[in-house]
Every structure is written in C-alpha cells, then in structure tokens.
GROMACS .gro file of C-alpha atoms in nm:
model
  146
    1UNK     CA    1   7.100  -1.704   3.915
    2UNK     CA    2   6.772  -1.551   4.146
    3UNK     CA    3   6.561  -1.210   4.036
    4UNK     CA    4   6.680  -0.934   4.283
    5UNK     CA    5   6.237  -0.947   4.400
    6UNK     CA    6   6.267  -1.254   4.410
    7UNK     CA    7   6.517  -1.249   4.622
    8UNK     CA    8   6.369  -0.978   4.863
    9UNK     CA    9   6.119  -1.303   4.910
   10UNK     CA   10   6.338  -1.526   5.024
   11UNK     CA   11   6.411  -1.273   5.306
   12UNK     CA   12   6.134  -1.269   5.376
   13UNK     CA   13   6.080  -1.615   5.424
   14UNK     CA   14   6.346  -1.662   5.603
   15UNK     CA   15   6.319  -1.406   5.847
   16UNK     CA   16   5.946  -1.578   5.907
   17UNK     CA   17   6.086  -1.895   5.966
   18UNK     CA   18   6.375  -1.697   6.213
   19UNK     CA   19   6.053  -1.515   6.398
   20UNK     CA   20   5.921  -1.966   6.462
   21UNK     CA   21   5.670  -1.899   6.152
   22UNK     CA   22   5.557  -2.111   5.833
   23UNK     CA   23   5.888  -1.917   5.537
   24UNK     CA   24   5.693  -1.771   5.266
   25UNK     CA   25   5.749  -1.424   5.137
   26UNK     CA   26   5.619  -1.211   4.879
   27UNK     CA   27   5.658  -0.874   4.803
   28UNK     CA   28   5.458  -0.595   4.570
   29UNK     CA   29   5.682  -0.428   4.321
   30UNK     CA   30   5.547  -0.160   4.106
   31UNK     CA   31   5.704   0.139   3.881
   32UNK     CA   32   6.143  -0.145   3.915
   33UNK     CA   33   6.082  -0.079   4.320
   34UNK     CA   34   5.872  -0.246   4.606
   35UNK     CA   35   5.621  -0.096   4.801
   36UNK     CA   36   5.527  -0.354   5.083
   37UNK     CA   37   5.669  -0.666   5.195
   38UNK     CA   38   5.576  -0.949   5.369
   39UNK     CA   39   5.605  -1.281   5.499
   40UNK     CA   40   5.359  -1.562   5.618
   41UNK     CA   41   5.257  -1.472   6.044
   42UNK     CA   42   4.924  -1.577   6.122
   43UNK     CA   43   5.196  -1.783   6.437
   44UNK     CA   44   5.369  -1.481   6.511
   45UNK     CA   45   5.042  -1.287   6.580
   46UNK     CA   46   4.769  -1.580   6.576
   47UNK     CA   47   4.644  -1.452   6.295
   48UNK     CA   48   4.380  -1.629   6.027
   49UNK     CA   49   4.514  -1.439   5.754
   50UNK     CA   50   4.884  -1.272   5.775
   51UNK     CA   51   4.987  -1.545   5.463
   52UNK     CA   52   5.289  -1.431   5.303
   53UNK     CA   53   5.096  -1.219   5.020
   54UNK     CA   54   4.791  -1.030   5.252
   55UNK     CA   55   5.120  -0.910   5.474
   56UNK     CA   56   5.301  -0.798   5.143
   57UNK     CA   57   4.982  -0.632   5.036
   58UNK     CA   58   4.840  -0.484   5.442
   59UNK     CA   59   5.180  -0.343   5.453
   60UNK     CA   60   5.222  -0.160   5.119
   61UNK     CA   61   4.925   0.079   5.328
   62UNK     CA   62   4.604   0.200   5.090
   63UNK     CA   63   4.718   0.202   4.724
   64UNK     CA   64   4.490   0.389   4.402
   65UNK     CA   65   4.376   0.093   4.158
   66UNK     CA   66   4.655   0.169   3.883
   67UNK     CA   67   4.953   0.085   4.143
   68UNK     CA   68   4.826  -0.238   4.187
   69UNK     CA   69   4.688  -0.318   3.790
   70UNK     CA   70   5.053  -0.123   3.696
   71UNK     CA   71   5.209  -0.454   4.006
   72UNK     CA   72   5.386  -0.767   3.973
   73UNK     CA   73   5.330  -0.915   4.281
   74UNK     CA   74   5.679  -1.236   4.388
   75UNK     CA   75   5.582  -1.511   4.617
   76UNK     CA   76   5.833  -1.783   4.743
   77UNK     CA   77   5.495  -2.033   4.716
   78UNK     CA   78   5.198  -2.081   4.457
   79UNK     CA   79   4.941  -1.850   4.591
   80UNK     CA   80   4.660  -1.999   4.805
   81UNK     CA   81   4.234  -1.945   4.696
   82UNK     CA   82   4.330  -1.620   5.023
   83UNK     CA   83   4.580  -1.483   4.816
   84UNK     CA   84   4.464  -1.518   4.505
   85UNK     CA   85   4.124  -1.361   4.581
   86UNK     CA   86   4.327  -1.087   4.634
   87UNK     CA   87   4.550  -1.017   4.357
   88UNK     CA   88   4.174  -1.091   4.192
   89UNK     CA   89   4.066  -0.823   4.374
   90UNK     CA   90   4.333  -0.568   4.353
   91UNK     CA   91   4.310  -0.611   3.936
   92UNK     CA   92   4.723  -0.747   3.969
   93UNK     CA   93   4.876  -0.829   3.601
   94UNK     CA   94   5.185  -1.085   3.713
   95UNK     CA   95   5.298  -1.313   3.964
   96UNK     CA   96   5.639  -1.453   3.955
   97UNK     CA   97   5.582  -1.797   4.204
   98UNK     CA   98   5.867  -1.873   4.348
   99UNK     CA   99   5.771  -2.251   4.327
  100UNK     CA  100   5.509  -2.512   4.335
  101UNK     CA  101   5.642  -2.834   4.368
  102UNK     CA  102   5.561  -2.878   4.768
  103UNK     CA  103   5.212  -2.673   4.732
  104UNK     CA  104   4.959  -2.583   4.458
  105UNK     CA  105   4.767  -2.312   4.507
  106UNK     CA  106   4.538  -2.176   4.259
  107UNK     CA  107   4.746  -2.018   3.932
  108UNK     CA  108   4.417  -2.227   3.704
  109UNK     CA  109   4.206  -1.983   3.852
  110UNK     CA  110   4.478  -1.654   3.846
  111UNK     CA  111   4.547  -1.715   3.449
  112UNK     CA  112   4.196  -1.807   3.338
  113UNK     CA  113   4.124  -1.452   3.468
  114UNK     CA  114   4.393  -1.337   3.322
  115UNK     CA  115   4.636  -1.250   3.584
  116UNK     CA  116   5.034  -1.338   3.356
  117UNK     CA  117   5.120  -1.646   3.662
  118UNK     CA  118   5.514  -1.741   3.592
  119UNK     CA  119   5.692  -2.006   3.790
  120UNK     CA  120   6.037  -2.031   3.841
  121UNK     CA  121   6.067  -2.328   4.089
  122UNK     CA  122   6.363  -2.181   4.266
  123UNK     CA  123   6.598  -2.410   4.436
  124UNK     CA  124   6.578  -2.266   4.783
  125UNK     CA  125   6.202  -2.166   4.786
  126UNK     CA  126   6.139  -2.512   4.749
  127UNK     CA  127   6.385  -2.673   5.003
  128UNK     CA  128   6.303  -2.417   5.236
  129UNK     CA  129   5.985  -2.496   5.225
  130UNK     CA  130   6.059  -2.938   5.189
  131UNK     CA  131   6.203  -2.887   5.508
  132UNK     CA  132   5.967  -2.650   5.723
  133UNK     CA  133   5.691  -2.962   5.572
  134UNK     CA  134   5.932  -3.199   5.695
  135UNK     CA  135   5.947  -3.033   6.068
  136UNK     CA  136   5.596  -2.939   6.106
  137UNK     CA  137   5.370  -3.108   5.894
  138UNK     CA  138   5.127  -3.016   6.183
  139UNK     CA  139   5.138  -2.612   6.150
  140UNK     CA  140   5.097  -2.698   5.777
  141UNK     CA  141   4.821  -2.828   5.767
  142UNK     CA  142   4.681  -2.602   5.946
  143UNK     CA  143   4.831  -2.325   5.751
  144UNK     CA  144   4.646  -2.428   5.467
  145UNK     CA  145   4.352  -2.627   5.662
  146UNK     CA  146   4.395  -2.915   5.545
   0.00000   0.00000   0.00000
C-alpha cells in the first residue's frame, strides 16, 4: 500500500504528465501535513529549474529554517544534483524516494551529508518514468542534461 504522502507526489507526477510535462512529483511535509506540492513543469513553464522538488519548495513559500529542518521531502524519482543541492541548502533531514531504477540521483551525496534517504521502488513511480522515457527519450535527456 502506498503511503498517503507518496500518493500525493504521484498525483502531482500524473498531473504533470497530463499537462504534457515530465511525470515527476514531490511534496514537502511538515508536522504531518503537506506544506508544498509540485511537479516537474520545465516544459509547461519553459523553465530551466522547475523540477518536481523545486516546484514543491517554491509552492511551500518562504519558511523559517526550523520548518525545513523538521520536514520530509517526498519525491517520485531520485533527486538530481540541483534538487539535492536545495535539500542540503535548506537542511531537509529526510527524503522519501519513490524509485531510483530509471534514474539514480545524488542519493550518496545526500547520505554523506547526513540526510536520511529511503527508496521505496514503488511500482507506479517506476511505470510512470519507464513509459515516459520510452515515449519521450529526447525530452528526458534534456531534463537530466545528457
């Protein structure tokens, strides 16, 4: 059974796919409630930086450092270098990753800096990315800068 917060991140990823974007979603959780939710909107907004995690942080708005340091970030895909940098910058102590089979982000960096990273290998997350990468390999390569 999928955790409710991961389910919310998956819902965001599916919204992104419906909008013609890349199906990656994220939610920022503080004190048991979602304070920011987002999805990869690089395509929709012609943005260089709106990955799912960045969108969730942006939508959470300006928070006190103590809020970030007591939050959990859920993301459907292993965080890239940019998103991992934001996690480290704001001191988010725990990241729950839907899957890392289709893309291995900077999990080792996060762990080396004391972030607890849990990878669930969620079937829905794997399917969303596998199908997207197969259908749109050029867009996927652009998103991860390869």
